[in-house]
Amino acid sequence: MRASTPARIPGPAGWLLVLALPLLAACQAVQFAALNTSRAPPGVGWRHDIVFDSVNGLALDAYVPARAAHAPIVVFFYGGDWTHGERGWYRFVGDALAERGLVAVIPDYRKVPDVAPDGFMSDAARAVAWTRAHATELGGDPDGVFVMGHSAGGHIAALLATDPRWLGDVGLVPRDLAGCIGLAGVYLFLPADSDDDDMLAVFGHDDGRQEAMPLNAIRGAEPPMLLLHGRDDDEVDPANSRLFAQALRAHGDEAELRLYPEADHGQVLFALSPHRGAPPVLDDVLAFVHAHPQATHETGP
């Protein structure tokens, strides 16, 4: 998983994945457009298209509360099966967090099949490093940086918080994060997913698949984690969050688990939209962030 080379797509599953991406992305673009307002909410400033990786042409958007100073920062990684998605689709997430006093940073990252999993993980680590380095310019606290993600983005956030290789490449360790927040994240590849064509197209069958599981990377040196999942999620089994929380606690890590009744995969994300209602995702995220304002910087075993 280390070299930033194009992913090798295995057989027919890979070709189906490539052919399906443009149509899927177009449908989702329309869906997300309905969630985003045309102007910033009162008290929120937008800073779009900030380049954090000029070599790979990667940029991020920042959502900043008015008069923010030493505010917690949330770096949000969006989902999309590691194959599609755009930061602009998730403006509603940035607005929701910034309206409640948090600085929100939403970066893009390269996708499969253009890169292998190490490519998007390296991108995510660089986005976090950029955020820490520029935290004060955004009105944030460099020791108050959280990673957060939905679905595949939850996997990316959790792997940054567990496997020290990724942040290590940018001079950081997982406990330089104040916390990790997962929304319906993928933390282990369940036996039921062993023949999932999309999953195989991204991670394959080999040891890289095992290395890509956040659950396998736990060492007892992780930042605090908040895992939110809908009980009716039929895309990412809620057992991902339940078993991940159990494994973290078994290693002495702090892990809070919220399983929302009658909530599915999308509702956990869209609870952050302007039309939000149940489940209380935003309230739970805010409570967690305010309870863990800064990184511990403790060294693990």
PDB file of C-alpha atoms in Angstrom:
ATOM      1  CA  MET A   1       0.000   0.000   0.000  1.00  0.00           C
ATOM      2  CA  ARG A   2       2.971   2.362   0.119  1.00  0.00           C
ATOM      3  CA  ALA A   3       3.852   3.394  -3.431  1.00  0.00           C
ATOM      4  CA  SER A   4       1.573   5.973  -5.030  1.00  0.00           C
ATOM      5  CA  THR A   5       0.879   3.952  -8.138  1.00  0.00           C
ATOM      6  CA  PRO A   6      -2.384   3.539 -10.029  1.00  0.00           C
ATOM      7  CA  ALA A   7      -4.586   0.858  -8.546  1.00  0.00           C
ATOM      8  CA  ARG A   8      -4.686  -2.419 -10.434  1.00  0.00           C
ATOM      9  CA  ILE A   9      -8.355  -3.074 -11.083  1.00  0.00           C
ATOM     10  CA  PRO A  10      -9.043  -6.830 -10.917  1.00  0.00           C
ATOM     11  CA  GLY A  11     -10.898  -8.149 -13.938  1.00  0.00           C
ATOM     12  CA  PRO A  12     -14.548  -7.482 -14.798  1.00  0.00           C
ATOM     13  CA  ALA A  13     -15.348  -5.921 -11.420  1.00  0.00           C
ATOM     14  CA  GLY A  14     -12.873  -3.147 -12.101  1.00  0.00           C
ATOM     15  CA  TRP A  15     -14.239  -2.383 -15.544  1.00  0.00           C
ATOM     16  CA  LEU A  16     -17.795  -2.228 -14.222  1.00  0.00           C
ATOM     17  CA  LEU A  17     -16.599   0.163 -11.538  1.00  0.00           C
ATOM     18  CA  VAL A  18     -14.932   2.466 -14.066  1.00  0.00           C
ATOM     19  CA  LEU A  19     -17.946   2.491 -16.399  1.00  0.00           C
ATOM     20  CA  ALA A  20     -20.414   3.190 -13.590  1.00  0.00           C
ATOM     21  CA  LEU A  21     -18.569   6.135 -12.013  1.00  0.00           C
ATOM     22  CA  PRO A  22     -19.642   9.003 -14.335  1.00  0.00           C
ATOM     23  CA  LEU A  23     -23.356   8.167 -14.061  1.00  0.00           C
ATOM     24  CA  LEU A  24     -23.157   7.696 -10.293  1.00  0.00           C
ATOM     25  CA  ALA A  25     -21.295  10.956  -9.807  1.00  0.00           C
ATOM     26  CA  ALA A  26     -23.806  12.877 -11.937  1.00  0.00           C
ATOM     27  CA  CYS A  27     -26.752  11.552  -9.924  1.00  0.00           C
ATOM     28  CA  GLN A  28     -25.104  12.397  -6.625  1.00  0.00           C
ATOM     29  CA  ALA A  29     -24.149  15.894  -7.779  1.00  0.00           C
ATOM     30  CA  VAL A  30     -27.833  16.667  -8.333  1.00  0.00           C
ATOM     31  CA  GLN A  31     -28.773  15.162  -4.967  1.00  0.00           C
ATOM     32  CA  PHE A  32     -26.220  17.185  -3.012  1.00  0.00           C
ATOM     33  CA  ALA A  33     -26.946  20.429  -4.869  1.00  0.00           C
ATOM     34  CA  ALA A  34     -30.367  20.513  -3.207  1.00  0.00           C
ATOM     35  CA  LEU A  35     -28.706  20.558   0.234  1.00  0.00           C
ATOM     36  CA  ASN A  36     -26.425  23.525  -0.359  1.00  0.00           C
ATOM     37  CA  THR A  37     -27.497  27.156  -0.139  1.00  0.00           C
ATOM     38  CA  SER A  38     -26.200  29.761  -2.591  1.00  0.00           C
ATOM     39  CA  ARG A  39     -24.662  31.957   0.096  1.00  0.00           C
ATOM     40  CA  ALA A  40     -22.896  31.527   3.414  1.00  0.00           C
ATOM     41  CA  PRO A  41     -25.119  31.425   6.517  1.00  0.00           C
ATOM     42  CA  PRO A  42     -24.912  34.489   8.785  1.00  0.00           C
ATOM     43  CA  GLY A  43     -21.714  34.466  10.791  1.00  0.00           C
ATOM     44  CA  VAL A  44     -19.928  31.942   8.554  1.00  0.00           C
ATOM     45  CA  GLY A  45     -17.119  32.764   6.124  1.00  0.00           C
ATOM     46  CA  TRP A  46     -16.254  30.606   3.121  1.00  0.00           C
ATOM     47  CA  ARG A  47     -12.697  30.159   1.869  1.00  0.00           C
ATOM     48  CA  HIS A  48     -12.786  27.984  -1.225  1.00  0.00           C
ATOM     49  CA  ASP A  49     -10.149  26.343  -3.426  1.00  0.00           C
ATOM     50  CA  ILE A  50      -7.188  26.588  -1.073  1.00  0.00           C
ATOM     51  CA  VAL A  51      -4.388  24.482  -2.579  1.00  0.00           C
ATOM     52  CA  PHE A  52      -2.760  22.184  -0.039  1.00  0.00           C
ATOM     53  CA  ASP A  53      -0.920  19.913  -2.498  1.00  0.00           C
ATOM     54  CA  SER A  54       0.242  21.684  -5.644  1.00  0.00           C
ATOM     55  CA  VAL A  55       2.019  18.599  -6.994  1.00  0.00           C
ATOM     56  CA  ASN A  56      -1.220  16.623  -7.240  1.00  0.00           C
ATOM     57  CA  GLY A  57      -3.495  19.636  -7.741  1.00  0.00           C
ATOM     58  CA  LEU A  58      -5.463  19.093  -4.527  1.00  0.00           C
ATOM     59  CA  ALA A  59      -7.423  21.820  -2.775  1.00  0.00           C
ATOM     60  CA  LEU A  60      -9.693  22.238   0.218  1.00  0.00           C
ATOM     61  CA  ASP A  61     -12.527  24.464   1.389  1.00  0.00           C
ATOM     62  CA  ALA A  62     -12.641  26.074   4.838  1.00  0.00           C
ATOM     63  CA  TYR A  63     -15.748  27.225   6.709  1.00  0.00           C
ATOM     64  CA  VAL A  64     -14.869  29.706   9.418  1.00  0.00           C
ATOM     65  CA  PRO A  65     -17.072  31.214  12.144  1.00  0.00           C
ATOM     66  CA  ALA A  66     -16.951  34.976  12.417  1.00  0.00           C
ATOM     67  CA  ARG A  67     -14.302  36.168  14.883  1.00  0.00           C
ATOM     68  CA  ALA A  68     -13.066  32.616  15.416  1.00  0.00           C
ATOM     69  CA  ALA A  69     -10.006  32.359  17.671  1.00  0.00           C
ATOM     70  CA  HIS A  70      -8.491  29.101  18.925  1.00  0.00           C
ATOM     71  CA  ALA A  71     -11.635  27.261  17.818  1.00  0.00           C
ATOM     72  CA  PRO A  72     -11.673  23.475  17.399  1.00  0.00           C
ATOM     73  CA  ILE A  73     -11.129  22.375  13.800  1.00  0.00           C
ATOM     74  CA  VAL A  74     -12.824  19.434  12.080  1.00  0.00           C
ATOM     75  CA  VAL A  75     -11.239  18.012   8.922  1.00  0.00           C
ATOM     76  CA  PHE A  76     -14.081  16.202   7.153  1.00  0.00           C
ATOM     77  CA  PHE A  77     -13.471  13.411   4.636  1.00  0.00           C
ATOM     78  CA  TYR A  78     -16.468  12.652   2.455  1.00  0.00           C
ATOM     79  CA  GLY A  79     -17.498   9.192   1.306  1.00  0.00           C
ATOM     80  CA  GLY A  80     -18.114   7.746  -2.144  1.00  0.00           C
ATOM     81  CA  ASP A  81     -16.685   4.205  -2.129  1.00  0.00           C
ATOM     82  CA  TRP A  82     -13.158   5.678  -2.426  1.00  0.00           C
ATOM     83  CA  THR A  83     -13.937   6.205  -6.126  1.00  0.00           C
ATOM     84  CA  HIS A  84     -15.917   9.434  -6.490  1.00  0.00           C
ATOM     85  CA  GLY A  85     -17.085  12.581  -4.748  1.00  0.00           C
ATOM     86  CA  GLU A  86     -16.211  16.277  -4.568  1.00  0.00           C
ATOM     87  CA  ARG A  87     -15.648  18.570  -1.637  1.00  0.00           C
ATOM     88  CA  GLY A  88     -18.169  21.109  -2.966  1.00  0.00           C
ATOM     89  CA  TRP A  89     -21.011  18.613  -2.516  1.00  0.00           C
ATOM     90  CA  TYR A  90     -20.509  18.769   1.259  1.00  0.00           C
ATOM     91  CA  ARG A  91     -20.828  22.494   1.807  1.00  0.00           C
ATOM     92  CA  PHE A  92     -23.805  21.772   4.075  1.00  0.00           C
ATOM     93  CA  VAL A  93     -21.482  19.891   6.434  1.00  0.00           C
ATOM     94  CA  GLY A  94     -19.066  22.815   6.628  1.00  0.00           C
ATOM     95  CA  ASP A  95     -21.902  25.264   7.182  1.00  0.00           C
ATOM     96  CA  ALA A  96     -23.469  23.147   9.950  1.00  0.00           C
ATOM     97  CA  LEU A  97     -20.207  22.889  11.887  1.00  0.00           C
ATOM     98  CA  ALA A  98     -19.167  26.503  11.396  1.00  0.00           C
ATOM     99  CA  GLU A  99     -22.588  27.812  12.447  1.00  0.00           C
ATOM    100  CA  ARG A 100     -21.977  26.096  15.778  1.00  0.00           C
ATOM    101  CA  GLY A 101     -18.520  27.597  16.312  1.00  0.00           C
ATOM    102  CA  LEU A 102     -16.189  25.007  14.760  1.00  0.00           C
ATOM    103  CA  VAL A 103     -13.793  25.610  11.905  1.00  0.00           C
ATOM    104  CA  ALA A 104     -14.526  23.032   9.201  1.00  0.00           C
ATOM    105  CA  VAL A 105     -12.027  21.959   6.539  1.00  0.00           C
ATOM    106  CA  ILE A 106     -13.169  19.760   3.651  1.00  0.00           C
ATOM    107  CA  PRO A 107     -10.363  18.515   1.379  1.00  0.00           C
ATOM    108  CA  ASP A 108     -10.499  16.600  -1.861  1.00  0.00           C
ATOM    109  CA  TYR A 109      -8.394  13.479  -2.297  1.00  0.00           C
ATOM    110  CA  ARG A 110      -7.432  11.337  -5.265  1.00  0.00           C
ATOM    111  CA  LYS A 111      -9.648   8.373  -6.048  1.00  0.00           C
ATOM    112  CA  VAL A 112      -9.413   4.800  -7.235  1.00  0.00           C
ATOM    113  CA  PRO A 113      -8.731   3.844 -10.045  1.00  0.00           C
ATOM    114  CA  ASP A 114      -6.340   6.804 -10.499  1.00  0.00           C
ATOM    115  CA  VAL A 115      -4.429   5.833  -7.364  1.00  0.00           C
ATOM    116  CA  ALA A 116      -4.156   2.858  -5.050  1.00  0.00           C
ATOM    117  CA  PRO A 117      -5.370   3.198  -1.435  1.00  0.00           C
ATOM    118  CA  ASP A 118      -1.999   4.576  -0.346  1.00  0.00           C
ATOM    119  CA  GLY A 119      -2.633   7.525  -2.658  1.00  0.00           C
ATOM    120  CA  PHE A 120      -5.799   8.756  -0.972  1.00  0.00           C
ATOM    121  CA  MET A 121      -4.386   8.044   2.480  1.00  0.00           C
ATOM    122  CA  SER A 122      -1.321  10.156   1.730  1.00  0.00           C
ATOM    123  CA  ASP A 123      -3.585  12.933   0.472  1.00  0.00           C
ATOM    124  CA  ALA A 124      -5.624  12.806   3.679  1.00  0.00           C
ATOM    125  CA  ALA A 125      -2.504  12.998   5.842  1.00  0.00           C
ATOM    126  CA  ARG A 126      -1.236  16.025   3.914  1.00  0.00           C
ATOM    127  CA  ALA A 127      -4.598  17.740   4.357  1.00  0.00           C
ATOM    128  CA  VAL A 128      -4.354  17.259   8.131  1.00  0.00           C
ATOM    129  CA  ALA A 129      -0.762  18.513   8.195  1.00  0.00           C
ATOM    130  CA  TRP A 130      -1.748  21.612   6.193  1.00  0.00           C
ATOM    131  CA  THR A 131      -4.633  22.267   8.573  1.00  0.00           C
ATOM    132  CA  ARG A 132      -2.420  22.102  11.651  1.00  0.00           C
ATOM    133  CA  ALA A 133       0.187  24.341  10.032  1.00  0.00           C
ATOM    134  CA  HIS A 134      -2.422  26.957   9.056  1.00  0.00           C
ATOM    135  CA  ALA A 135      -4.789  26.561  12.003  1.00  0.00           C
ATOM    136  CA  THR A 136      -4.226  30.015  13.476  1.00  0.00           C
ATOM    137  CA  GLU A 137      -4.840  31.657  10.081  1.00  0.00           C
ATOM    138  CA  LEU A 138      -8.272  30.008  10.097  1.00  0.00           C
ATOM    139  CA  GLY A 139      -9.029  31.084  13.662  1.00  0.00           C
ATOM    140  CA  GLY A 140      -8.437  27.570  14.931  1.00  0.00           C
ATOM    141  CA  ASP A 141      -6.293  25.728  17.456  1.00  0.00           C
ATOM    142  CA  PRO A 142      -3.498  23.540  15.993  1.00  0.00           C
ATOM    143  CA  ASP A 143      -3.874  21.251  19.020  1.00  0.00           C
ATOM    144  CA  GLY A 144      -7.628  21.052  18.506  1.00  0.00           C
ATOM    145  CA  VAL A 145      -7.749  19.292  15.132  1.00  0.00           C
ATOM    146  CA  PHE A 146     -10.282  16.468  14.763  1.00  0.00           C
ATOM    147  CA  VAL A 147     -10.711  14.157  11.797  1.00  0.00           C
ATOM    148  CA  MET A 148     -14.226  13.173  10.770  1.00  0.00           C
ATOM    149  CA  GLY A 149     -15.694  11.251   7.868  1.00  0.00           C
ATOM    150  CA  HIS A 150     -18.771   9.518   6.504  1.00  0.00           C
ATOM    151  CA  SER A 151     -18.748   5.986   5.069  1.00  0.00           C
ATOM    152  CA  ALA A 152     -15.499   5.592   3.063  1.00  0.00           C
ATOM    153  CA  GLY A 153     -14.455   8.941   4.531  1.00  0.00           C
ATOM    154  CA  GLY A 154     -14.983   7.472   7.988  1.00  0.00           C
ATOM    155  CA  HIS A 155     -12.574   4.707   7.008  1.00  0.00           C
ATOM    156  CA  ILE A 156      -9.986   7.289   5.930  1.00  0.00           C
ATOM    157  CA  ALA A 157     -10.346   9.263   9.162  1.00  0.00           C
ATOM    158  CA  ALA A 158     -10.132   6.127  11.313  1.00  0.00           C
ATOM    159  CA  LEU A 159      -7.068   4.810   9.499  1.00  0.00           C
ATOM    160  CA  LEU A 160      -5.300   8.136  10.069  1.00  0.00           C
ATOM    161  CA  ALA A 161      -6.165   7.806  13.760  1.00  0.00           C
ATOM    162  CA  THR A 162      -4.969   4.210  14.103  1.00  0.00           C
ATOM    163  CA  ASP A 163      -2.158   3.399  11.629  1.00  0.00           C
ATOM    164  CA  PRO A 164       0.806   5.648  12.492  1.00  0.00           C
ATOM    165  CA  ARG A 165       2.386   5.281   9.044  1.00  0.00           C
ATOM    166  CA  TRP A 166       0.136   7.831   7.390  1.00  0.00           C
ATOM    167  CA  LEU A 167       0.504  10.776   9.735  1.00  0.00           C
ATOM    168  CA  GLY A 168       4.102   9.694  10.321  1.00  0.00           C
ATOM    169  CA  ASP A 169       4.849  10.578   6.701  1.00  0.00           C
ATOM    170  CA  VAL A 170       4.014  14.224   7.520  1.00  0.00           C
ATOM    171  CA  GLY A 171       5.763  14.341  10.891  1.00  0.00           C
ATOM    172  CA  LEU A 172       2.727  13.657  13.083  1.00  0.00           C
ATOM    173  CA  VAL A 173       1.321  10.817  15.200  1.00  0.00           C
ATOM    174  CA  PRO A 174      -2.315   9.812  15.758  1.00  0.00           C
ATOM    175  CA  ARG A 175      -2.428  11.425  19.196  1.00  0.00           C
ATOM    176  CA  ASP A 176      -1.601  14.769  17.627  1.00  0.00           C
ATOM    177  CA  LEU A 177      -5.303  14.610  16.761  1.00  0.00           C
ATOM    178  CA  ALA A 178      -7.768  15.826  19.370  1.00  0.00           C
ATOM    179  CA  GLY A 179     -10.176  13.102  18.273  1.00  0.00           C
ATOM    180  CA  CYS A 180     -11.719  11.067  15.474  1.00  0.00           C
ATOM    181  CA  ILE A 181     -15.425  11.073  14.543  1.00  0.00           C
ATOM    182  CA  GLY A 182     -16.856   8.366  12.308  1.00  0.00           C
ATOM    183  CA  LEU A 183     -20.271   8.567  10.646  1.00  0.00           C
ATOM    184  CA  ALA A 184     -21.302   5.105   9.408  1.00  0.00           C
ATOM    185  CA  GLY A 185     -17.652   4.321   8.759  1.00  0.00           C
ATOM    186  CA  VAL A 186     -16.002   1.203   7.346  1.00  0.00           C
ATOM    187  CA  TYR A 187     -13.580  -0.067   9.985  1.00  0.00           C
ATOM    188  CA  LEU A 188     -13.376  -3.771   9.163  1.00  0.00           C
ATOM    189  CA  PHE A 189     -14.227  -5.728   6.066  1.00  0.00           C
ATOM    190  CA  LEU A 190     -16.822  -8.157   7.286  1.00  0.00           C
ATOM    191  CA  PRO A 191     -16.978 -11.725   5.922  1.00  0.00           C
ATOM    192  CA  ALA A 192     -20.215 -10.779   4.174  1.00  0.00           C
ATOM    193  CA  ASP A 193     -18.219  -8.273   2.121  1.00  0.00           C
ATOM    194  CA  SER A 194     -15.553 -10.746   1.030  1.00  0.00           C
ATOM    195  CA  ASP A 195     -17.077 -11.022  -2.462  1.00  0.00           C
ATOM    196  CA  ASP A 196     -18.169  -7.366  -2.756  1.00  0.00           C
ATOM    197  CA  ASP A 197     -17.004  -6.308  -6.221  1.00  0.00           C
ATOM    198  CA  ASP A 198     -16.593  -2.629  -5.326  1.00  0.00           C
ATOM    199  CA  MET A 199     -14.555  -3.428  -2.215  1.00  0.00           C
ATOM    200  CA  LEU A 200     -12.351  -5.876  -4.098  1.00  0.00           C
ATOM    201  CA  ALA A 201     -11.790  -3.340  -6.875  1.00  0.00           C
ATOM    202  CA  VAL A 202     -10.366  -0.901  -4.319  1.00  0.00           C
ATOM    203  CA  PHE A 203      -8.470  -3.145  -1.891  1.00  0.00           C
ATOM    204  CA  GLY A 204      -8.049  -6.481  -3.664  1.00  0.00           C
ATOM    205  CA  HIS A 205      -7.626  -9.862  -1.993  1.00  0.00           C
ATOM    206  CA  ASP A 206      -4.062  -9.612  -0.667  1.00  0.00           C
ATOM    207  CA  ASP A 207      -2.409  -8.404   2.518  1.00  0.00           C
ATOM    208  CA  GLY A 208      -3.136  -4.810   1.570  1.00  0.00           C
ATOM    209  CA  ARG A 209      -6.767  -5.538   2.361  1.00  0.00           C
ATOM    210  CA  GLN A 210      -5.842  -6.516   5.922  1.00  0.00           C
ATOM    211  CA  GLU A 211      -3.581  -3.490   6.334  1.00  0.00           C
ATOM    212  CA  ALA A 212      -6.390  -1.196   5.204  1.00  0.00           C
ATOM    213  CA  MET A 213      -8.660  -2.140   8.124  1.00  0.00           C
ATOM    214  CA  PRO A 214      -8.549   0.390  10.969  1.00  0.00           C
ATOM    215  CA  LEU A 215      -9.510  -2.362  13.434  1.00  0.00           C
ATOM    216  CA  ASN A 216      -6.292  -4.235  12.583  1.00  0.00           C
ATOM    217  CA  ALA A 217      -4.166  -1.127  13.200  1.00  0.00           C
ATOM    218  CA  ILE A 218      -5.240  -0.457  16.816  1.00  0.00           C
ATOM    219  CA  ARG A 219      -2.237  -0.256  19.168  1.00  0.00           C
ATOM    220  CA  GLY A 220      -3.631   1.471  22.254  1.00  0.00           C
ATOM    221  CA  ALA A 221      -2.198   4.827  21.167  1.00  0.00           C
ATOM    222  CA  GLU A 222      -5.274   6.264  19.468  1.00  0.00           C
ATOM    223  CA  PRO A 223      -6.997   9.599  20.102  1.00  0.00           C
ATOM    224  CA  PRO A 224     -10.529   9.591  21.568  1.00  0.00           C
ATOM    225  CA  MET A 225     -13.139   8.350  19.107  1.00  0.00           C
ATOM    226  CA  LEU A 226     -16.835   8.953  18.552  1.00  0.00           C
ATOM    227  CA  LEU A 227     -18.569   6.367  16.358  1.00  0.00           C
ATOM    228  CA  LEU A 228     -22.057   7.171  15.073  1.00  0.00           C
ATOM    229  CA  HIS A 229     -24.086   4.664  13.073  1.00  0.00           C
ATOM    230  CA  GLY A 230     -27.687   4.002  12.081  1.00  0.00           C
ATOM    231  CA  ARG A 231     -29.149   0.688  13.195  1.00  0.00           C
ATOM    232  CA  ASP A 232     -30.968   0.398   9.840  1.00  0.00           C
ATOM    233  CA  ASP A 233     -27.849   0.937   7.741  1.00  0.00           C
ATOM    234  CA  ASP A 234     -27.922  -1.657   4.942  1.00  0.00           C
ATOM    235  CA  GLU A 235     -24.849  -0.307   3.113  1.00  0.00           C
ATOM    236  CA  VAL A 236     -22.266  -0.409   5.922  1.00  0.00           C
ATOM    237  CA  ASP A 237     -23.170  -2.915   8.609  1.00  0.00           C
ATOM    238  CA  PRO A 238     -23.495  -1.229  12.039  1.00  0.00           C
ATOM    239  CA  ALA A 239     -21.297  -4.034  13.353  1.00  0.00           C
ATOM    240  CA  ASN A 240     -18.386  -2.035  11.893  1.00  0.00           C
ATOM    241  CA  SER A 241     -18.836   0.626  14.572  1.00  0.00           C
ATOM    242  CA  ARG A 242     -19.827  -1.756  17.351  1.00  0.00           C
ATOM    243  CA  LEU A 243     -16.846  -4.106  16.906  1.00  0.00           C
ATOM    244  CA  PHE A 244     -14.424  -1.240  16.304  1.00  0.00           C
ATOM    245  CA  ALA A 245     -15.514   0.410  19.561  1.00  0.00           C
ATOM    246  CA  GLN A 246     -15.092  -2.875  21.428  1.00  0.00           C
ATOM    247  CA  ALA A 247     -11.585  -3.353  20.036  1.00  0.00           C
ATOM    248  CA  LEU A 248     -10.555   0.197  20.901  1.00  0.00           C
ATOM    249  CA  ARG A 249     -11.775  -0.184  24.486  1.00  0.00           C
ATOM    250  CA  ALA A 250      -9.990  -3.531  24.798  1.00  0.00           C
ATOM    251  CA  HIS A 251      -6.743  -1.677  24.011  1.00  0.00           C
ATOM    252  CA  GLY A 252      -7.452   0.984  26.634  1.00  0.00           C
ATOM    253  CA  ASP A 253      -8.588   3.636  24.153  1.00  0.00           C
ATOM    254  CA  GLU A 254     -11.579   5.904  24.640  1.00  0.00           C
ATOM    255  CA  ALA A 255     -14.439   5.117  22.272  1.00  0.00           C
ATOM    256  CA  GLU A 256     -17.993   6.457  22.423  1.00  0.00           C
ATOM    257  CA  LEU A 257     -20.611   4.588  20.410  1.00  0.00           C
ATOM    258  CA  ARG A 258     -24.014   5.879  19.314  1.00  0.00           C
ATOM    259  CA  LEU A 259     -26.323   3.530  17.396  1.00  0.00           C
ATOM    260  CA  TYR A 260     -29.331   5.490  16.177  1.00  0.00           C
ATOM    261  CA  PRO A 261     -32.628   3.566  15.916  1.00  0.00           C
ATOM    262  CA  GLU A 262     -34.471   3.726  12.581  1.00  0.00           C
ATOM    263  CA  ALA A 263     -31.613   5.603  10.872  1.00  0.00           C
ATOM    264  CA  ASP A 264     -30.004   4.385   7.671  1.00  0.00           C
ATOM    265  CA  HIS A 265     -26.669   5.052   5.964  1.00  0.00           C
ATOM    266  CA  GLY A 266     -27.569   8.391   4.444  1.00  0.00           C
ATOM    267  CA  GLN A 267     -29.579   9.769   7.346  1.00  0.00           C
ATOM    268  CA  VAL A 268     -26.514   9.851   9.586  1.00  0.00           C
ATOM    269  CA  LEU A 269     -24.912  12.247   7.097  1.00  0.00           C
ATOM    270  CA  PHE A 270     -27.983  14.223   6.057  1.00  0.00           C
ATOM    271  CA  ALA A 271     -28.767  14.923   9.712  1.00  0.00           C
ATOM    272  CA  LEU A 272     -26.172  17.685   9.202  1.00  0.00           C
ATOM    273  CA  SER A 273     -28.175  19.277   6.372  1.00  0.00           C
ATOM    274  CA  PRO A 274     -30.238  22.487   6.697  1.00  0.00           C
ATOM    275  CA  HIS A 275     -33.355  20.308   7.066  1.00  0.00           C
ATOM    276  CA  ARG A 276     -31.792  18.241   9.806  1.00  0.00           C
ATOM    277  CA  GLY A 277     -33.810  16.437  12.409  1.00  0.00           C
ATOM    278  CA  ALA A 278     -33.258  13.055  13.991  1.00  0.00           C
ATOM    279  CA  PRO A 279     -30.804  11.528  14.569  1.00  0.00           C
ATOM    280  CA  PRO A 280     -29.008  14.133  16.739  1.00  0.00           C
ATOM    281  CA  VAL A 281     -25.679  13.826  14.927  1.00  0.00           C
ATOM    282  CA  LEU A 282     -24.680  17.484  15.194  1.00  0.00           C
ATOM    283  CA  ASP A 283     -25.412  17.658  18.922  1.00  0.00           C
ATOM    284  CA  ASP A 284     -23.424  14.470  19.549  1.00  0.00           C
ATOM    285  CA  VAL A 285     -20.479  15.739  17.483  1.00  0.00           C
ATOM    286  CA  LEU A 286     -20.455  19.082  19.308  1.00  0.00           C
ATOM    287  CA  ALA A 287     -20.632  17.428  22.726  1.00  0.00           C
ATOM    288  CA  PHE A 288     -17.684  15.195  21.849  1.00  0.00           C
ATOM    289  CA  VAL A 289     -15.567  18.029  20.458  1.00  0.00           C
ATOM    290  CA  HIS A 290     -16.172  20.271  23.465  1.00  0.00           C
ATOM    291  CA  ALA A 291     -15.340  17.399  25.825  1.00  0.00           C
ATOM    292  CA  HIS A 292     -11.976  16.863  24.050  1.00  0.00           C
ATOM    293  CA  PRO A 293     -10.759  20.351  23.158  1.00  0.00           C
ATOM    294  CA  GLN A 294      -7.110  19.462  22.594  1.00  0.00           C
ATOM    295  CA  ALA A 295      -4.840  16.573  21.667  1.00  0.00           C
ATOM    296  CA  THR A 296      -3.205  14.680  24.513  1.00  0.00           C
ATOM    297  CA  HIS A 297       0.190  14.268  22.795  1.00  0.00           C
ATOM    298  CA  GLU A 298       0.783  11.196  24.935  1.00  0.00           C
ATOM    299  CA  THR A 299       3.049   8.534  23.497  1.00  0.00           C
ATOM    300  CA  GLY A 300       1.593   5.078  23.146  1.00  0.00           C
ATOM    301  CA  PRO A 301       3.167   1.644  23.484  1.00  0.00           C
TER     302      PRO A 301
END
